[in-house]
Amino acid sequence: SIQALVGGPCSLAAVIFPALRQPLFSMRRFCPTPRTDGRLRWRPLGCMHGGPHVARCRSGIGSPFTGCRARSSTSEAWAGASAGPPPRLPRMARLFPSWQEHGGVAMLAVGMLNGFLVVTGFGINWLSTLKRYELECRIQSLKSELNRTERQLESLFGPLRAITHATGMGYRSWVEEHRGAGSSLQLEDWIRRRPRSKKAQRYRQLMSCTLQPLNRRAMELVLSHTHLIDGDFPECLYSLYAHVIEMDSLLERWKHRDRAILFPPTLYPVDVNTWASEEFRRLREKQQRLTLELEGKVFAQEVPLGVWLATIKE
């Protein structure tokens, strides 16, 4: 588009200038020819009036009545003539005494126009390059942010959300099965008072075979991917560490048939489940938003502007 914009006037000027450069009224030789009334008739050098003075006119030799002089303007022709009025020239010749001057003005105007078009083309090209660079930087930023979000979901919050949901559902299911008409707190008190009952035995099996391995896995996930946590480190995770460590100690005691204590001093922090669910939901929304924005940026960069606007209208 820039080549067409700049090359169009240049091609047009190349076609027009050879015609404009024809010597319509530039540097003519005016030949004074005597008339019967004593006055001079002015004829150009190429006139076909005949007579012996024509050869002298063309050779530049002659008398004051038959000789010729080179005239670059009407004023010089009038000054060099001894009698008779100057020839009547066209209006353009009167405005521009020399066609060389007129051609110079035209060439200067077209040159300035071409220069303006070239500078404008460079400016448009520079702005387009700058805009494309900004768009590419924005795309790279979106890709980097999207990659981090996907790593957070894949390595930390996805598995952590699944683990906390599974442990919560498993413990609630066990409570619903064994509490009867009482509440979960009453069930825990009943197990503390009767550590050798069947409910206490099933509780130890639940903790040693199901809940504690999942809680240990959740703690390892957090310890291995702390760099993927946005913002401040949650306090509930410290409670999770304490609960897992204390529960491992109880499991070792249960292996040696020491069942005096069934519940650790630090209870399982339910806030971990809430925090994992909220972070997982937030990151999923962020991932979808970044994906849509990135697809829009790439689409706007690759698809022409007219097609993009037509797609938006549809």
Coordinates of C-alpha atoms in Angstrom, one line a residue:
S1 CA 0.0 0.0 0.0
I2 CA 2.9 2.4 0.7
Q3 CA 4.5 1.6 -2.6
A4 CA 1.3 2.3 -4.4
L5 CA 0.8 5.5 -2.5
V6 CA 4.3 6.8 -3.3
G7 CA 4.8 5.2 -6.7
G8 CA 1.5 6.5 -8.2
P9 CA 2.4 10.2 -8.3
C10 CA 5.9 9.4 -9.4
S11 CA 4.7 7.3 -12.4
L12 CA 2.2 10.1 -13.3
A13 CA 4.9 12.7 -13.1
A14 CA 7.2 10.5 -15.3
V15 CA 4.5 10.4 -17.9
I16 CA 3.6 14.1 -17.8
F17 CA 7.0 15.6 -17.6
P18 CA 8.3 14.6 -21.1
A19 CA 5.3 16.4 -22.5
L20 CA 5.7 19.4 -20.3
R21 CA 9.3 19.7 -21.2
Q22 CA 8.5 20.5 -24.8
P23 CA 9.8 24.0 -25.7
L24 CA 6.5 25.8 -26.1
F25 CA 7.8 29.2 -25.5
S26 CA 11.3 28.7 -24.2
M27 CA 14.4 30.4 -25.6
R28 CA 13.0 31.1 -29.0
R29 CA 14.8 33.2 -31.6
F30 CA 12.6 36.0 -32.9
C31 CA 13.4 37.2 -36.4
P32 CA 12.4 40.8 -37.3
T33 CA 11.1 40.9 -40.9
P34 CA 10.6 44.2 -42.7
R35 CA 7.2 45.1 -44.0
T36 CA 6.1 47.6 -46.7
D37 CA 5.0 50.2 -44.1
G38 CA 8.5 50.4 -42.6
R39 CA 7.5 48.4 -39.5
L40 CA 9.0 45.1 -38.4
R41 CA 7.1 41.8 -38.3
W42 CA 8.4 39.4 -35.6
R43 CA 8.6 35.8 -36.6
P44 CA 10.0 32.9 -34.7
L45 CA 13.1 31.1 -35.9
G46 CA 11.2 28.2 -37.4
C47 CA 8.9 30.4 -39.4
M48 CA 8.5 29.7 -43.1
H49 CA 8.3 33.3 -44.4
G50 CA 11.1 32.7 -46.9
G51 CA 13.7 35.2 -48.1
P52 CA 17.4 35.4 -47.9
H53 CA 17.3 36.6 -44.4
V54 CA 16.0 33.3 -43.2
A55 CA 19.3 31.6 -43.6
R56 CA 21.0 34.6 -41.9
C57 CA 18.4 34.4 -39.1
R58 CA 19.1 30.7 -38.6
S59 CA 22.9 31.3 -38.7
G60 CA 22.7 34.3 -36.4
I61 CA 24.2 36.8 -38.9
G62 CA 22.3 39.8 -40.4
S63 CA 21.6 43.5 -40.4
P64 CA 19.6 45.3 -37.7
F65 CA 16.5 44.7 -39.9
T66 CA 17.3 41.0 -40.8
G67 CA 19.5 39.7 -38.1
C68 CA 18.3 37.6 -35.1
R69 CA 19.2 37.6 -31.5
A70 CA 18.5 34.9 -28.8
R71 CA 15.7 36.0 -26.6
S72 CA 15.0 34.4 -23.2
S73 CA 12.0 36.7 -22.5
T74 CA 9.7 39.3 -24.1
S75 CA 11.5 42.2 -22.4
E76 CA 14.9 41.3 -23.9
A77 CA 13.3 40.8 -27.4
W78 CA 11.7 44.3 -27.1
A79 CA 15.0 45.8 -25.9
G80 CA 16.9 44.4 -28.8
A81 CA 14.5 45.4 -31.5
S82 CA 14.9 48.8 -33.2
A83 CA 11.2 49.3 -34.0
G84 CA 7.9 47.6 -33.9
P85 CA 5.9 46.1 -31.0
P86 CA 6.9 42.8 -29.4
P87 CA 5.0 39.6 -30.3
R88 CA 2.0 38.8 -28.2
L89 CA 2.9 35.8 -26.1
P90 CA 0.5 33.4 -24.2
R91 CA -0.5 34.1 -20.7
M92 CA 1.7 31.4 -19.2
A93 CA 4.7 32.9 -21.0
R94 CA 4.0 36.2 -19.5
L95 CA 3.6 34.7 -16.0
F96 CA 6.7 32.6 -16.4
P97 CA 9.3 34.3 -18.7
S98 CA 11.3 31.1 -19.0
W99 CA 9.9 27.7 -19.4
Q100 CA 13.0 26.4 -17.6
E101 CA 11.8 28.3 -14.5
H102 CA 8.3 26.9 -14.9
G103 CA 9.6 23.4 -15.2
G104 CA 11.8 23.9 -12.1
V105 CA 8.7 25.0 -10.1
A106 CA 6.8 22.0 -11.3
M107 CA 9.6 19.7 -10.5
L108 CA 10.1 21.3 -7.1
A109 CA 6.4 20.9 -6.3
V110 CA 6.3 17.2 -7.4
G111 CA 9.5 16.6 -5.5
M112 CA 8.1 18.1 -2.4
L113 CA 5.0 16.0 -2.8
N114 CA 7.0 12.9 -3.3
G115 CA 9.1 13.7 -0.3
F116 CA 6.0 14.2 1.8
L117 CA 4.6 10.9 0.7
V118 CA 7.8 9.1 1.4
V119 CA 8.1 10.6 4.9
T120 CA 4.4 9.8 5.5
G121 CA 5.0 6.3 4.4
F122 CA 8.0 5.9 6.7
G123 CA 5.8 7.3 9.6
I124 CA 3.0 4.9 8.9
N125 CA 5.4 2.0 8.7
W126 CA 7.1 3.0 12.0
L127 CA 3.7 3.3 13.7
S128 CA 2.6 0.0 12.4
T129 CA 5.9 -1.7 13.5
L130 CA 5.5 -0.1 16.9
K131 CA 1.9 -1.2 17.3
R132 CA 2.9 -4.7 16.2
Y133 CA 5.7 -4.8 18.8
E134 CA 3.4 -3.7 21.6
L135 CA 0.9 -6.3 20.5
E136 CA 3.6 -9.0 20.5
C137 CA 4.8 -7.9 24.0
R138 CA 1.2 -8.1 25.3
I139 CA 0.8 -11.6 23.8
Q140 CA 4.0 -12.8 25.4
S141 CA 2.9 -11.4 28.7
L142 CA -0.5 -13.1 28.4
K143 CA 1.2 -16.4 27.5
S144 CA 3.6 -16.2 30.4
E145 CA 0.7 -15.4 32.8
L146 CA -1.4 -18.2 31.3
N147 CA 1.5 -20.7 31.7
R148 CA 1.9 -19.8 35.4
T149 CA -1.9 -20.2 35.9
E150 CA -1.9 -23.6 34.3
R151 CA 1.1 -24.7 36.4
Q152 CA -0.8 -23.6 39.5
L153 CA -3.8 -25.6 38.6
E154 CA -1.9 -28.6 37.4
S155 CA 0.7 -28.9 40.1
L156 CA -0.9 -27.5 43.2
F157 CA -4.5 -26.4 43.4
G158 CA -6.0 -29.0 41.2
P159 CA -4.7 -32.0 43.2
L160 CA -5.2 -30.1 46.5
R161 CA -8.8 -29.3 45.6
A162 CA -9.5 -33.0 44.8
I163 CA -7.7 -34.2 48.0
T164 CA -9.5 -31.9 50.4
H165 CA -12.8 -32.6 48.8
A166 CA -12.2 -36.3 49.0
T167 CA -11.2 -36.2 52.7
G168 CA -14.1 -34.0 53.6
M169 CA -16.6 -36.2 51.9
G170 CA -15.1 -39.3 53.3
Y171 CA -15.1 -38.1 56.9
R172 CA -18.7 -36.7 56.6
S173 CA -19.8 -40.0 55.2
W174 CA -18.3 -41.9 58.1
V175 CA -19.9 -39.6 60.6
E176 CA -23.3 -40.0 59.0
E177 CA -23.0 -43.7 59.2
H178 CA -21.9 -44.0 62.9
R179 CA -23.4 -41.0 64.7
G180 CA -27.0 -42.3 64.8
A181 CA -29.2 -39.7 66.3
G182 CA -26.4 -37.6 67.7
S183 CA -24.0 -35.1 66.3
S184 CA -20.5 -35.4 65.2
L185 CA -19.2 -33.9 68.4
Q186 CA -21.2 -36.5 70.4
L187 CA -19.7 -39.2 68.3
E188 CA -16.2 -38.0 69.0
D189 CA -16.9 -37.9 72.8
W190 CA -18.3 -41.4 72.7
I191 CA -15.1 -42.7 70.9
R192 CA -12.9 -40.9 73.4
R193 CA -14.7 -42.6 76.3
R194 CA -14.6 -46.0 74.6
P195 CA -11.3 -46.4 72.7
R196 CA -11.7 -50.2 72.4
S197 CA -15.2 -50.1 70.9
K198 CA -16.1 -51.0 67.3
K199 CA -16.7 -47.4 66.4
A200 CA -13.3 -46.5 67.7
Q201 CA -11.7 -49.4 65.8
R202 CA -13.4 -48.2 62.5
Y203 CA -12.3 -44.7 63.2
R204 CA -8.7 -45.9 63.5
Q205 CA -9.0 -47.8 60.3
L206 CA -10.4 -44.7 58.5
M207 CA -7.6 -42.5 59.7
S208 CA -4.7 -44.9 59.1
C209 CA -5.9 -46.3 55.7
T210 CA -7.8 -43.3 54.0
L211 CA -7.6 -39.9 55.6
Q212 CA -4.1 -39.7 56.9
P213 CA -2.4 -40.7 53.6
L214 CA -4.5 -38.1 51.7
N215 CA -3.7 -35.4 54.3
R216 CA 0.0 -36.3 54.0
R217 CA -0.2 -36.0 50.3
A218 CA -1.8 -32.6 50.6
M219 CA 1.0 -31.4 52.9
E220 CA 3.6 -32.7 50.5
L221 CA 2.0 -30.8 47.6
V222 CA 2.0 -27.6 49.5
L223 CA 5.6 -28.0 50.7
S224 CA 6.8 -28.8 47.1
H225 CA 4.9 -25.9 45.4
T226 CA 4.9 -23.0 47.8
H227 CA 6.2 -20.7 44.9
L228 CA 2.9 -21.2 43.1
I229 CA 0.8 -19.7 46.0
D230 CA -0.3 -16.1 45.2
G231 CA -0.3 -13.6 48.1
D232 CA 0.5 -14.3 51.7
F233 CA 1.0 -17.8 53.0
P234 CA -2.3 -19.0 54.6
E235 CA -2.3 -19.7 58.3
C236 CA -4.5 -22.7 57.9
L237 CA -1.6 -24.5 56.1
Y238 CA 0.5 -24.3 59.3
S239 CA -2.4 -26.0 61.2
L240 CA -2.5 -28.7 58.5
Y241 CA 1.3 -29.4 59.0
A242 CA 0.8 -29.7 62.8
H243 CA -2.2 -32.0 62.3
V244 CA -0.4 -34.3 59.9
I245 CA 2.7 -34.6 62.1
E246 CA 0.7 -35.2 65.3
M247 CA -1.5 -37.8 63.5
D248 CA 1.6 -39.7 62.3
S249 CA 2.7 -39.9 65.9
L250 CA -0.7 -41.3 66.9
L251 CA -0.5 -43.9 64.2
E252 CA 2.8 -45.1 65.5
R253 CA 1.4 -45.4 69.0
W254 CA -1.7 -47.3 67.7
K255 CA 0.7 -49.8 66.0
H256 CA 2.1 -50.5 69.4
R257 CA -1.4 -50.9 70.8
D258 CA -1.3 -47.7 72.7
R259 CA -4.9 -46.5 72.1
A260 CA -5.3 -44.1 75.0
I261 CA -5.4 -41.1 72.7
L262 CA -7.4 -41.2 69.5
F263 CA -7.6 -37.5 68.5
P264 CA -4.6 -35.3 67.9
P265 CA -4.3 -32.0 69.9
T266 CA -4.5 -30.0 66.6
L267 CA -7.7 -30.9 64.8
Y268 CA -7.9 -30.9 61.0
P269 CA -8.3 -27.3 59.7
V270 CA -11.5 -27.1 57.7
D271 CA -10.3 -23.7 56.3
V272 CA -7.8 -25.6 54.1
N273 CA -10.8 -27.0 52.1
T274 CA -12.4 -23.6 51.8
W275 CA -9.1 -22.0 50.7
A276 CA -8.3 -24.7 48.2
S277 CA -11.8 -24.4 46.7
E278 CA -11.7 -20.6 46.4
E279 CA -8.2 -20.6 44.8
F280 CA -9.1 -23.3 42.4
R281 CA -12.2 -21.4 41.3
R282 CA -10.4 -18.2 40.9
L283 CA -7.6 -19.7 38.9
R284 CA -10.1 -21.4 36.6
E285 CA -11.8 -18.1 35.9
K286 CA -8.5 -16.5 35.3
Q287 CA -7.4 -19.2 32.9
Q288 CA -10.6 -18.9 30.8
R289 CA -10.2 -15.1 30.7
L290 CA -6.6 -15.2 29.6
T291 CA -7.4 -17.8 27.0
L292 CA -10.1 -15.7 25.5
E293 CA -8.0 -12.6 25.6
L294 CA -5.1 -14.3 24.0
E295 CA -7.2 -15.8 21.3
G296 CA -8.6 -12.4 20.6
K297 CA -5.1 -10.8 20.4
V298 CA -3.8 -13.5 18.0
F299 CA -6.9 -13.3 15.9
A300 CA -6.6 -9.6 15.6
Q301 CA -2.9 -9.9 14.6
E302 CA -3.3 -12.6 12.0
V303 CA -6.7 -11.7 10.4
P304 CA -7.0 -8.6 8.3
L305 CA -8.8 -5.6 9.8
G306 CA -11.8 -5.8 7.4
V307 CA -12.4 -9.5 8.0
W308 CA -12.1 -8.9 11.8
L309 CA -14.6 -6.1 11.8
A310 CA -17.0 -8.1 9.7
T311 CA -16.7 -11.0 12.1
I312 CA -17.4 -8.7 15.1
K313 CA -20.6 -7.3 13.3
E314 CA -21.9 -10.8 12.7

